[in-house]
Coordinates of C-alpha atoms (C1' of nucleotides) in Angstrom, one line a residue:
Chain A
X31 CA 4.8 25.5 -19.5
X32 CA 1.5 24.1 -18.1
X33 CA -0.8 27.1 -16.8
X34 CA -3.5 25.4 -16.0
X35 CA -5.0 26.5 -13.3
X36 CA -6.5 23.6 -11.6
X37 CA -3.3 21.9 -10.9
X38 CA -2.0 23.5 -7.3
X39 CA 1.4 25.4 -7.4
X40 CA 2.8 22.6 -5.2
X41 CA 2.0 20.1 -7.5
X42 CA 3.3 21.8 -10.8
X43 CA 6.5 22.4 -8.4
X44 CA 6.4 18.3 -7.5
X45 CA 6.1 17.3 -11.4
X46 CA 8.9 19.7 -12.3
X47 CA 11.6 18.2 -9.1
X48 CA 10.2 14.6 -10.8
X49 CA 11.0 15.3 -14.6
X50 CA 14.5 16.7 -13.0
X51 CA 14.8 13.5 -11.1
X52 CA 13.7 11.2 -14.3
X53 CA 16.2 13.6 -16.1
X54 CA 18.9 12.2 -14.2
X55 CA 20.0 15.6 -12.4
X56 CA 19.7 13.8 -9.0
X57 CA 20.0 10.2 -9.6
X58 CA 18.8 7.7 -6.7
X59 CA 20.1 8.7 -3.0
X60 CA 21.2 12.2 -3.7
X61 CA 20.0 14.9 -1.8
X62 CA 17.6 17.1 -3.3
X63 CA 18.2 21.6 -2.8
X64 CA 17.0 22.6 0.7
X65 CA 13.4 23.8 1.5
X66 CA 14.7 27.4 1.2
X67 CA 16.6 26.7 -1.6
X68 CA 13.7 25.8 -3.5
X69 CA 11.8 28.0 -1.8
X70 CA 13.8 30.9 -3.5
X71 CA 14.1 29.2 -7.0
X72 CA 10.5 28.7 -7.7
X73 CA 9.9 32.1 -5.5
X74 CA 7.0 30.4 -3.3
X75 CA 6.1 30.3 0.4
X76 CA 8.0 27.5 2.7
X77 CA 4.2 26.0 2.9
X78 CA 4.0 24.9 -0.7
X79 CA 7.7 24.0 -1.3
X80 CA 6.8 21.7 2.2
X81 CA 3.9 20.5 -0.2
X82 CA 5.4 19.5 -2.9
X83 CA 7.9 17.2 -1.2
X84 CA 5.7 15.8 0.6
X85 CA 3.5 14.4 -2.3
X86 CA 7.0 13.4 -3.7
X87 CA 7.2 12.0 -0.6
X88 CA 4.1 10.4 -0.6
X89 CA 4.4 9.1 -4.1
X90 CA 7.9 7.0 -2.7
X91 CA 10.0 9.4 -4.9
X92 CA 11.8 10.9 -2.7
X93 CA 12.5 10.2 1.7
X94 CA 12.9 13.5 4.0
X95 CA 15.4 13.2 6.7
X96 CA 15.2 15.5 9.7
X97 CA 18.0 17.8 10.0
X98 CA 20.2 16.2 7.2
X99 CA 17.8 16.6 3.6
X100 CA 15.7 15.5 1.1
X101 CA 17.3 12.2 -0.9
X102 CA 16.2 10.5 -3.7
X103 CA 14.7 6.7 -3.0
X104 CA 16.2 3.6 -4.8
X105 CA 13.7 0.6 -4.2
X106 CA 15.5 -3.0 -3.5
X107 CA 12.8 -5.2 -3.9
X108 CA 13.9 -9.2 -2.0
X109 CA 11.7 -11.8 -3.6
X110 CA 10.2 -13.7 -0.5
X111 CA 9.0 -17.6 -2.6
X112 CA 5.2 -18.7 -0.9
X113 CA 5.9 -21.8 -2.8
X114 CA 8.6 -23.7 -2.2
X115 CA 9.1 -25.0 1.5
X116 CA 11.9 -26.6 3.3
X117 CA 12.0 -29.7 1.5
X118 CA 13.4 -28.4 -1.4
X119 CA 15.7 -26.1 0.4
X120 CA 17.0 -29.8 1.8
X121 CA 17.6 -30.7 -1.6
X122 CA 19.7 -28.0 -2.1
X123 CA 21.4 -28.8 0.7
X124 CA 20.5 -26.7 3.2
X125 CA 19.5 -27.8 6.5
X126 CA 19.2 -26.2 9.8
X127 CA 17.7 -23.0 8.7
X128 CA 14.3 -21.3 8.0
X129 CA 12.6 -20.3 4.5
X130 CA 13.1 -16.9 4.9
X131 CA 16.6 -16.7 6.0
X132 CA 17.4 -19.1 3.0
X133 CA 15.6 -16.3 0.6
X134 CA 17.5 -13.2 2.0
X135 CA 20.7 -15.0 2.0
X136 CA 20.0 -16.2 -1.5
X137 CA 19.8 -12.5 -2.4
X138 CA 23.1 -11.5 -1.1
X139 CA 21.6 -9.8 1.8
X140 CA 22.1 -10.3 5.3
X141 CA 18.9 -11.8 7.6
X142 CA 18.6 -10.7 11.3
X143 CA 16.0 -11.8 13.8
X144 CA 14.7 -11.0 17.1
X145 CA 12.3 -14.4 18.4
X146 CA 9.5 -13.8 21.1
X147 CA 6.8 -16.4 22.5
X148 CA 4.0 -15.0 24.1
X149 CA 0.5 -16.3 25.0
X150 CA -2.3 -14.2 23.6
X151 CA -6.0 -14.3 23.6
X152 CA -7.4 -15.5 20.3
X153 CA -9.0 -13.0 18.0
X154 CA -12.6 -13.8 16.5
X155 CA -10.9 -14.7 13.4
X156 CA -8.4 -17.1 15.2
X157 CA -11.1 -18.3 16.9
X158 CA -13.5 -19.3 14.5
X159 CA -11.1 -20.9 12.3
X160 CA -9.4 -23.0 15.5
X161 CA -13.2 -24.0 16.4
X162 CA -12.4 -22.0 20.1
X163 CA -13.6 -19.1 22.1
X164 CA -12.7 -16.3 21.1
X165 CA -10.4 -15.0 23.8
X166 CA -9.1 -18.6 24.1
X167 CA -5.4 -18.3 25.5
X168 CA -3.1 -19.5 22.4
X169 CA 0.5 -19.7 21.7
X170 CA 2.1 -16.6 19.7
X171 CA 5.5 -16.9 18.1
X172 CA 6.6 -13.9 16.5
X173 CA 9.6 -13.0 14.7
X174 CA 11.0 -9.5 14.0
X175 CA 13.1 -9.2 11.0
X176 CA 16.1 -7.3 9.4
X177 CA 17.6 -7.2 6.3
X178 CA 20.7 -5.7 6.4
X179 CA 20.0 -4.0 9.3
X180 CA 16.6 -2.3 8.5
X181 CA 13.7 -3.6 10.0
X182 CA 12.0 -5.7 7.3
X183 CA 9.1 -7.6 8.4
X184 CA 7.4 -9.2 10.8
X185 CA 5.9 -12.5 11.0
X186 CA 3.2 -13.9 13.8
X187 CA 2.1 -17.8 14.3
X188 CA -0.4 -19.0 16.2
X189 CA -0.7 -22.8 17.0
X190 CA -4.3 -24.6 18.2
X191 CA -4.0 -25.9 21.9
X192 CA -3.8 -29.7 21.0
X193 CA -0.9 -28.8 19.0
X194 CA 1.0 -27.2 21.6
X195 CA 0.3 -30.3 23.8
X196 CA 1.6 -32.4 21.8
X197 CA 4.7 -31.0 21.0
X198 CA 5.6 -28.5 23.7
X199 CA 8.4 -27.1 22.3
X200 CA 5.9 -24.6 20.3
X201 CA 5.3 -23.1 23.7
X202 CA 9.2 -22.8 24.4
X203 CA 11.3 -19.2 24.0
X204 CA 13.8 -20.4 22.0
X205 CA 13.7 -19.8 18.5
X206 CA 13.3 -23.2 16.4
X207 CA 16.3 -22.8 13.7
X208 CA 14.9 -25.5 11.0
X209 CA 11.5 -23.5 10.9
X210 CA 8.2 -24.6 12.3
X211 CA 6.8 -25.6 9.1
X212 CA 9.6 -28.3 8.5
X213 CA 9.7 -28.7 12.2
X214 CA 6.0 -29.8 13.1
X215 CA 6.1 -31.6 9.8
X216 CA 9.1 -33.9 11.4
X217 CA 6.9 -34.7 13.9
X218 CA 3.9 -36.1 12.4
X219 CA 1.9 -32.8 11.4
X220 CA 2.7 -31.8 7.6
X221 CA 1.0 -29.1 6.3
X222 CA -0.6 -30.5 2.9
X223 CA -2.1 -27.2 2.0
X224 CA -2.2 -23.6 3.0
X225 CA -4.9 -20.7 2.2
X226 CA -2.5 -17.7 1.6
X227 CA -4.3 -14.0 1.2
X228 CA -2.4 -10.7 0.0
X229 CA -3.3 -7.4 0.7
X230 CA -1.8 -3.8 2.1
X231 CA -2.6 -1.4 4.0
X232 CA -0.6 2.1 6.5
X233 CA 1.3 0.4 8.9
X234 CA -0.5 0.6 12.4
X235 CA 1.4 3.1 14.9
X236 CA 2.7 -0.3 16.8
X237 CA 4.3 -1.3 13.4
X238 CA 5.7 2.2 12.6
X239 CA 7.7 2.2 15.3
X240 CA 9.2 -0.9 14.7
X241 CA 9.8 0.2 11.1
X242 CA 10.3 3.9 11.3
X243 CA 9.7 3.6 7.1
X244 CA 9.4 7.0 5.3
X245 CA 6.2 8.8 4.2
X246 CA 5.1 6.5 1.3
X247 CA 5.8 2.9 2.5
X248 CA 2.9 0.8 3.9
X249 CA 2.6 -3.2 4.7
X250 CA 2.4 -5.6 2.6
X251 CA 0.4 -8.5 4.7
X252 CA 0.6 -12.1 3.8
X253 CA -1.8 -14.1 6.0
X254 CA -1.5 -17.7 5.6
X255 CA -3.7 -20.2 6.9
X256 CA -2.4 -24.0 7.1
X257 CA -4.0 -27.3 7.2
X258 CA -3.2 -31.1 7.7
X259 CA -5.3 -31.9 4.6
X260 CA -8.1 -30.0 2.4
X261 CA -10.9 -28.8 4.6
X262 CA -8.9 -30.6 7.4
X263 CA -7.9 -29.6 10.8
X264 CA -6.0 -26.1 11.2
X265 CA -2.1 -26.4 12.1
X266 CA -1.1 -22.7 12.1
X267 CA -2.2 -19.4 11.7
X268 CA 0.5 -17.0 10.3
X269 CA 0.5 -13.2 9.6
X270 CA 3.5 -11.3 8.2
X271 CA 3.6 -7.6 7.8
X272 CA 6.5 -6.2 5.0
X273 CA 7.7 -3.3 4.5
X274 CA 6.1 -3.0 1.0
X275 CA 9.3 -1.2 -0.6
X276 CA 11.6 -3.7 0.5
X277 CA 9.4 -6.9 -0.8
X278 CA 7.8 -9.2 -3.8
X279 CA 5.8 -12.3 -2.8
X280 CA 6.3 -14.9 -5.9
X281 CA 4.0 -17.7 -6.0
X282 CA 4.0 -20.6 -9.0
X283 CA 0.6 -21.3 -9.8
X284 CA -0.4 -24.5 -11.1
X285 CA -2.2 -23.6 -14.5
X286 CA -5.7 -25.4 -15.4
X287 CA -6.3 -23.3 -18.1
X288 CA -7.5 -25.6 -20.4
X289 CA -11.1 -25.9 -20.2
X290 CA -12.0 -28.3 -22.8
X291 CA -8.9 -30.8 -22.0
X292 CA -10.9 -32.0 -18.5
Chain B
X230 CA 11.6 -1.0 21.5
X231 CA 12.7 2.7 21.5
X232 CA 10.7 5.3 23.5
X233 CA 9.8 8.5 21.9
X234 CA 9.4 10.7 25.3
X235 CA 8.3 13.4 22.6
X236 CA 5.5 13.5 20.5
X237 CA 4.3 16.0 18.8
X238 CA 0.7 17.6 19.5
X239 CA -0.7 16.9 16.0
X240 CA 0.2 13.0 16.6
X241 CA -1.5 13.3 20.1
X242 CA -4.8 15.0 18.9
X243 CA -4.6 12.4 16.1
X244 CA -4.5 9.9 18.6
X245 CA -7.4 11.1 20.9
X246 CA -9.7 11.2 17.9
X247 CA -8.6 7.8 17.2
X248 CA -9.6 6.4 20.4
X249 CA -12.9 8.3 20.2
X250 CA -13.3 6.9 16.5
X251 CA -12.9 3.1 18.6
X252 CA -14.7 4.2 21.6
X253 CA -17.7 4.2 19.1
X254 CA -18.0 8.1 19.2
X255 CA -17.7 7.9 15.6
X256 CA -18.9 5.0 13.6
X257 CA -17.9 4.2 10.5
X258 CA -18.6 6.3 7.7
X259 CA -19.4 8.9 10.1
X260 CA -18.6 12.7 10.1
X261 CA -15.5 13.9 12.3
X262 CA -16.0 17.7 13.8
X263 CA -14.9 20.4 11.8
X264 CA -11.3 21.6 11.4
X265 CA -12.6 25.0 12.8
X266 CA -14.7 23.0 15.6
X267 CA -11.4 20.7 16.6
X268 CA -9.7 23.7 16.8
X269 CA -11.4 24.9 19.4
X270 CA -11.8 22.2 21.0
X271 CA -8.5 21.7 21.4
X272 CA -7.1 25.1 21.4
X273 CA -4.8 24.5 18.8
X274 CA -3.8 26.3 15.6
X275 CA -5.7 25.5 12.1
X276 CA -1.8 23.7 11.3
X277 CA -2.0 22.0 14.1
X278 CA -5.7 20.2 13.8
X279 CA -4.8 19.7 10.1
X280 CA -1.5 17.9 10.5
X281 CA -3.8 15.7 12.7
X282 CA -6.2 14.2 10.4
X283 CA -3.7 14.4 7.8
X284 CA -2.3 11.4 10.2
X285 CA -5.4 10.2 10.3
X286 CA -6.1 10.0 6.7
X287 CA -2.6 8.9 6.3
X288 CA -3.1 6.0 8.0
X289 CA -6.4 5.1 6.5
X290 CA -8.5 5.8 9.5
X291 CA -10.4 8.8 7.8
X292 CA -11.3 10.2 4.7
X293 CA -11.3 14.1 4.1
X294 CA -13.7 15.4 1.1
X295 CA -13.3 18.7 -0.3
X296 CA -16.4 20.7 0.6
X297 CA -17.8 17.9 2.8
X298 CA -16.2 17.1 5.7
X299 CA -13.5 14.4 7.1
X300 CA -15.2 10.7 7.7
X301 CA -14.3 7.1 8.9
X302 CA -13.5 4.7 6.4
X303 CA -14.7 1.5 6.3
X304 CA -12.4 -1.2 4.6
X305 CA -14.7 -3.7 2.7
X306 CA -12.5 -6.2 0.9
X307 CA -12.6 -8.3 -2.2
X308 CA -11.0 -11.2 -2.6
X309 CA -9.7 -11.9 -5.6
X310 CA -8.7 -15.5 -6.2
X311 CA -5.4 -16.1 -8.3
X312 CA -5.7 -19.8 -8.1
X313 CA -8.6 -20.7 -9.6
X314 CA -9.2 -20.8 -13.4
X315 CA -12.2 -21.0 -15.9
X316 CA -12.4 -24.8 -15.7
X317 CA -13.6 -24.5 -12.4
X318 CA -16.0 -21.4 -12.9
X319 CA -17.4 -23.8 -15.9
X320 CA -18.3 -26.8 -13.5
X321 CA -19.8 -24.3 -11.4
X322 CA -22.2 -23.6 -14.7
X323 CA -20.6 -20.3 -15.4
X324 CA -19.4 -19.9 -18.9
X325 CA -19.2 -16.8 -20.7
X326 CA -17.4 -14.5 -18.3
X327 CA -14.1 -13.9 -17.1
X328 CA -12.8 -15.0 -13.8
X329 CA -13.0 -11.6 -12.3
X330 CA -16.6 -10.7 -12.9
X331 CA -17.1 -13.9 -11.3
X332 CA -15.2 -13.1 -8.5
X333 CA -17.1 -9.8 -7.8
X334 CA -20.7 -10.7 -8.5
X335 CA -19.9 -13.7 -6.0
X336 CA -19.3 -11.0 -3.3
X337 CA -22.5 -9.5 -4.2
X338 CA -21.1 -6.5 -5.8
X339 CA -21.3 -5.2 -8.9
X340 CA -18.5 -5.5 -12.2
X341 CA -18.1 -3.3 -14.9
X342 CA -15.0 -2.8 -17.1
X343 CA -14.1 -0.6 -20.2
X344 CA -11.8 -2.7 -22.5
X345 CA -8.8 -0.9 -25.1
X346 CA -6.5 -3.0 -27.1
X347 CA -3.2 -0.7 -28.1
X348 CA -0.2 -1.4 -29.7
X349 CA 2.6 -0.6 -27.0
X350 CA 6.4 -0.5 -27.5
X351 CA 8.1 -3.4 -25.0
X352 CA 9.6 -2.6 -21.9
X353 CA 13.1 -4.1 -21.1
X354 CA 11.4 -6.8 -19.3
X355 CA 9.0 -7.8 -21.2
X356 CA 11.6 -8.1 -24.3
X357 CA 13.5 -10.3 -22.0
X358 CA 10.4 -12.6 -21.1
X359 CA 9.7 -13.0 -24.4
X360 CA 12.7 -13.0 -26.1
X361 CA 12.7 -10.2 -28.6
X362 CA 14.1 -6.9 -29.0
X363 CA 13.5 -3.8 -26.3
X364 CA 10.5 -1.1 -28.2
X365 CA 9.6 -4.2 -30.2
X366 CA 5.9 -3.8 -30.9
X367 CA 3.4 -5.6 -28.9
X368 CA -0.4 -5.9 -28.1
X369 CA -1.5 -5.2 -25.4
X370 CA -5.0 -5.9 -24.0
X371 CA -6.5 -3.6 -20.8
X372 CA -9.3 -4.0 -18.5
X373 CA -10.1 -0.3 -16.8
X374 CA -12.4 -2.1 -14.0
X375 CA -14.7 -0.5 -11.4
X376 CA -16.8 -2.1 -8.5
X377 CA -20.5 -0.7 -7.2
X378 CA -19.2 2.2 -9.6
X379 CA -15.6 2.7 -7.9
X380 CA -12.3 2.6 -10.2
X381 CA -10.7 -1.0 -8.6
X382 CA -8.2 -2.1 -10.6
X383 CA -6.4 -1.5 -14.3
X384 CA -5.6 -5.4 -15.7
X385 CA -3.3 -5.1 -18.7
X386 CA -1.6 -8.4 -20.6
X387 CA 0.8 -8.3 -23.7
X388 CA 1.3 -11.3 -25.7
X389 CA 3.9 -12.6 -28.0
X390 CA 3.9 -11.5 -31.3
X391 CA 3.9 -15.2 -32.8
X392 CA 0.6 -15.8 -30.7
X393 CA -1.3 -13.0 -31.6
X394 CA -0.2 -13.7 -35.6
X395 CA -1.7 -17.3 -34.3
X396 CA -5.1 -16.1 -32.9
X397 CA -5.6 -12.5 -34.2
X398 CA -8.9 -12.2 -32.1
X399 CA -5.6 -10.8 -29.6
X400 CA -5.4 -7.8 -31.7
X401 CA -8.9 -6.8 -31.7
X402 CA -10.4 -3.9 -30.6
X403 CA -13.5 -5.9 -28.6
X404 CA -13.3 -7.8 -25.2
X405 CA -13.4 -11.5 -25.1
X406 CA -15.8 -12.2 -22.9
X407 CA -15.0 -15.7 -21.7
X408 CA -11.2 -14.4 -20.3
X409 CA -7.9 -14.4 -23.0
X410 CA -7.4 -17.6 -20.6
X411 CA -9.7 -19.6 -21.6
X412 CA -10.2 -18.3 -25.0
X413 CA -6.3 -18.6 -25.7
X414 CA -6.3 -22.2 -23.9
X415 CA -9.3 -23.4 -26.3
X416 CA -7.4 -22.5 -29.1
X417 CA -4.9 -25.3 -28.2
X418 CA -2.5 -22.6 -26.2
X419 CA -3.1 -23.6 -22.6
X420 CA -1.4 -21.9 -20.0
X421 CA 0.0 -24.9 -17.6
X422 CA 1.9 -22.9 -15.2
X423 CA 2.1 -18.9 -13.8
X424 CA 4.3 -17.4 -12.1
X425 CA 2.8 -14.6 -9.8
X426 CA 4.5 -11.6 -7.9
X427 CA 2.5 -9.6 -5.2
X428 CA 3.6 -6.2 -3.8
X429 CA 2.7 -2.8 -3.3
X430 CA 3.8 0.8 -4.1
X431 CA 2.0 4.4 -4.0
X432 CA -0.1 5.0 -7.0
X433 CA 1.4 6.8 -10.0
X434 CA 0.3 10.3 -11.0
X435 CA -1.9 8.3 -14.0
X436 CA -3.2 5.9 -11.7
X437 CA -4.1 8.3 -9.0
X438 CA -6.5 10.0 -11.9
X439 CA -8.1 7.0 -12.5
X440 CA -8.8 6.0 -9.0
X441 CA -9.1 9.3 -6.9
X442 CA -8.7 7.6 -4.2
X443 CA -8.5 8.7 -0.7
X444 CA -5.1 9.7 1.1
X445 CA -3.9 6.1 2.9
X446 CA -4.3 4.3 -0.3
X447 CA -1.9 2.6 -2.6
X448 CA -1.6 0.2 -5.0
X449 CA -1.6 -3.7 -4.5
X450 CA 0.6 -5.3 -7.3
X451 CA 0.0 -8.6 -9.3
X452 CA 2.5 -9.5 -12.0
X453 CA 1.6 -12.6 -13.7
X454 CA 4.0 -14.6 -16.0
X455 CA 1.8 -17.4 -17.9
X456 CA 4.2 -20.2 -19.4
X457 CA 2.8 -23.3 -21.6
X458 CA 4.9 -25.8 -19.7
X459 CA 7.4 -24.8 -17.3
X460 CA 10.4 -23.3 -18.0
X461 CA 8.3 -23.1 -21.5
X462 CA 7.3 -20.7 -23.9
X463 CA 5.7 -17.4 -22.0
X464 CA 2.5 -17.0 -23.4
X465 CA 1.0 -13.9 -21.6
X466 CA 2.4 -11.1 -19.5
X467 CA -0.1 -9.3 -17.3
X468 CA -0.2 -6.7 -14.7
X469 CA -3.0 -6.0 -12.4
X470 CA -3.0 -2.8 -10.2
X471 CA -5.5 -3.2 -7.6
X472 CA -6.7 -0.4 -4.6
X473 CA -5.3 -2.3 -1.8
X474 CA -8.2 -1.0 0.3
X475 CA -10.6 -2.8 -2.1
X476 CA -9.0 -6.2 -2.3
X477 CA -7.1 -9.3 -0.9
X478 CA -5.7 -12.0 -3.7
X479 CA -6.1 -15.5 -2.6
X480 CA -3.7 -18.5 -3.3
X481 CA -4.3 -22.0 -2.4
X482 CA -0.6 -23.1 -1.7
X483 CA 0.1 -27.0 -1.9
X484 CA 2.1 -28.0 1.3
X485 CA 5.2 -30.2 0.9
X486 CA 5.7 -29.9 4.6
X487 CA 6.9 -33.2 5.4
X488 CA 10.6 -32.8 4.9
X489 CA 11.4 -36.5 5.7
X490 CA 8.6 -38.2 3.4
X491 CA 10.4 -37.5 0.2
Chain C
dA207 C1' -32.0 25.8 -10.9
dG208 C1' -29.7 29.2 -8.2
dG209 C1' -27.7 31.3 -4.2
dT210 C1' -25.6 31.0 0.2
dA211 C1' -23.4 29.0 4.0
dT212 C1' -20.3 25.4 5.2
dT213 C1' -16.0 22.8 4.9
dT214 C1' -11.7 21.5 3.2
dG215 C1' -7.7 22.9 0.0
dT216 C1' -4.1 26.0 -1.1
dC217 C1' -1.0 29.6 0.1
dC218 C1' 1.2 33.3 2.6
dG219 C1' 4.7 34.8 6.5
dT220 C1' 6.9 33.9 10.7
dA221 C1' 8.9 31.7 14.8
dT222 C1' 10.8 28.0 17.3
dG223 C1' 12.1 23.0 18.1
dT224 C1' 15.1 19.2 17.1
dA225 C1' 18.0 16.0 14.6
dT226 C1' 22.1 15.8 11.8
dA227 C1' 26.5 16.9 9.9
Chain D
dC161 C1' 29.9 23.7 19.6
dT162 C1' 27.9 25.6 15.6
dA163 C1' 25.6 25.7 11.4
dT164 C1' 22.3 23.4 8.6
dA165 C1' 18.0 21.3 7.5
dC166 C1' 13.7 19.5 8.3
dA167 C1' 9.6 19.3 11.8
dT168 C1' 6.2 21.6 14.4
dA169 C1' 3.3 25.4 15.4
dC170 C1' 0.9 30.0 15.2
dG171 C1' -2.5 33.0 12.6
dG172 C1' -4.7 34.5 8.7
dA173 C1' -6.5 35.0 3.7
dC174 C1' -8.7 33.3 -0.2
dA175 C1' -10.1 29.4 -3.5
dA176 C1' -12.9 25.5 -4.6
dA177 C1' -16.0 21.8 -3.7
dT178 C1' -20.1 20.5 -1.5
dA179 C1' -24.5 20.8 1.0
dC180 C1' -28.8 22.8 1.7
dC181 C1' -32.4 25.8 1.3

DNA sequence: AGGTATTTGTCCGTATGTATA
DNA sequence: CTATACATACGGACAAATACC
């Protein structure tokens, strides 16, 4: 037994549900004993039993549903590939249909998405990289994603004004099937290279309530940044918020690692 | 989207102080009132005012220290480029270093790192990557790394057996200054191609005690797979663990766009 | 360097609300 | 509809870390 002081009751109690979860006495998605339960089996108040699952919680061990229980988390990670683009999902015969849809399908797992286009004002960023004002009205599309039915992601695009003129249907409400990479590439605008950044962070309250994730999932962002050539013009400005439990990014990096071979 | 009619009074106070916190009220790194004084000032209980900022802190608005107080965070990220390799740092004049110290003293901030070299039993997946038995011995190299004096991120690599019998530098107890990458790829094992997964997950119970970091914050993921050719001979497995407040990982992606010029 | 006030962390007991089975 | 289970809320006590004199 550990008696050392310095660790808090409700974490000694936490560790000890873990080992018994690690043990294999509640495998993944069964339901943990109830707050009193445990409340009378470790003989503590209801405030540090609450405690200790909710740094379980917090650790992504376990999920707390309201009025049903305390259930043991199994992570399902979908690989989403920044690499390959619509070309060779063509050579694999696949047509009419959007990267991402071709990766969750790939993964047995059924894609669902709600399409929006909305004109919004153009953040600093946007603006600075688009060479406008900030405030400048732009073109948003945005998708909201499932996976099986739980929300999954959501991805936002914005398009430079000259762009839009030239090929309206960016400013249209209907979703474009093919995807808008393949699809402004068809019409004379390929994207030779794209700037892609990875970070996470808490989901914003807007994005909670589209994910309603438990305690311990945050966003995974991918913000990707895509231009006609190096240094060239801007084509597209992209955001997409994960849920970071659901979700691997894969890249394949080119390797240059020999110094002495230049 | 669904509308909560409900919401509790903790998530309510948590939102007033948020819209003081970007009215200006209170800048960042500032100091929030007291529990006691929020209390009062919203004539709520001491559960109530702490469930508050525990939202707060939750969501990576604040940060409460023991003793001290509860204050806004300010986000400062590092980018941390994934595509770039020695070669490049070396026409740039920079030799002796490895590509993350270059990274951070680029930003103006300041690297350090404590090195260990251990001989670690292989996990299922690395046995698979490189093709030998699960608890088969292995060496493993790792990087505890802090920035301006804060824990950052833990970088650990295994190599192959064969490769380390090749270069037994591997197996030593000292860093290599210059990056395994380079060092490995001057010794006639370049790395031509990586594959790289992002993602993100709450710190474990060992990483939280290296990093101590604030409530809100989790990890940010980077596997790397390092092959000599593609679909070749894996020459390094390496996992980074970054503070996802701390950093963003940058690829340069080529574009293939153009569906139809193939 | 030490002592004291301040501030958050832990823990107790209890009551009521609300979602789920 | 009822019982169960977690969520919210009240009020208070003491511990531990920090700040300041």
């Amino acid at each position: 037994m550990n008696a050392d002081r310095r660790v808090p009751n409700y974490q000694r109690i936490a560790d000890a549900l873990m080992a018994r979860i690690d043990s294999g006495e509640f495998p993944s998605g069964s339901r943990l004993p109830t707050e009193p339960q445990l409340k009378a089996e470790y003989d503590v108040s209801s405030t540090t039993v609450r405690n200790a699952v909710k740094a379980l919680a917090a650790a992504g061990i376990v999920e707390t549903r309201h009025g049903a229980g305390t259930f043991v988390i199994e992570r399902k990670l979908l690989t989403i590939n920044a690499t390959t683009t619509e070309d060779l999902d063509r050579r694999r015969g696949i047509v009419a249909q959007d990267s991402w849809s071709t990766d969750v399908k790939e993964a047995g797992r059924e894609p669902d998405q709600r399409f929006e286009c909305l004109n919004v004002a153009a953040s600093d960023e946007q603006a600075k990289l688009l060479g406008v004002e900030p405030g400048a009205w732009l073109v948003m599309r945005r998708c909201w994603r499932t996976v099986d039915g739980i929300p999954a992601s959501i991805e936002a695009s914005v398009f430079p004004r000259w762009l839009v003129d030239a090929l309206p249907e960016l400013g249209s409400p209907h979703d474009i099937a093919q995807g808008t990479t393949s699809f402004v590439a068809e019409r004379g605008y390929p994207m030779e290279v794209h700037l892609d950044y990875v970070s996470g962070r808490p989901f914003t309250r807007e994005e909670e309530s589209f994910f309603r994730a438990p305690a311990g999932v945050q966003a995974l962002i991918r913000g990707r940044v895509s231009y006609d050539k190096p240094d060239g013009r801007v084509l597209r400005i992209m955001e997409t918020v994960y849920r970071n439990d659901m979700h691997k990014i894969l890249y394949v990096v080119a390797g240059r690692g020999n110094a002495t071979s230049r």
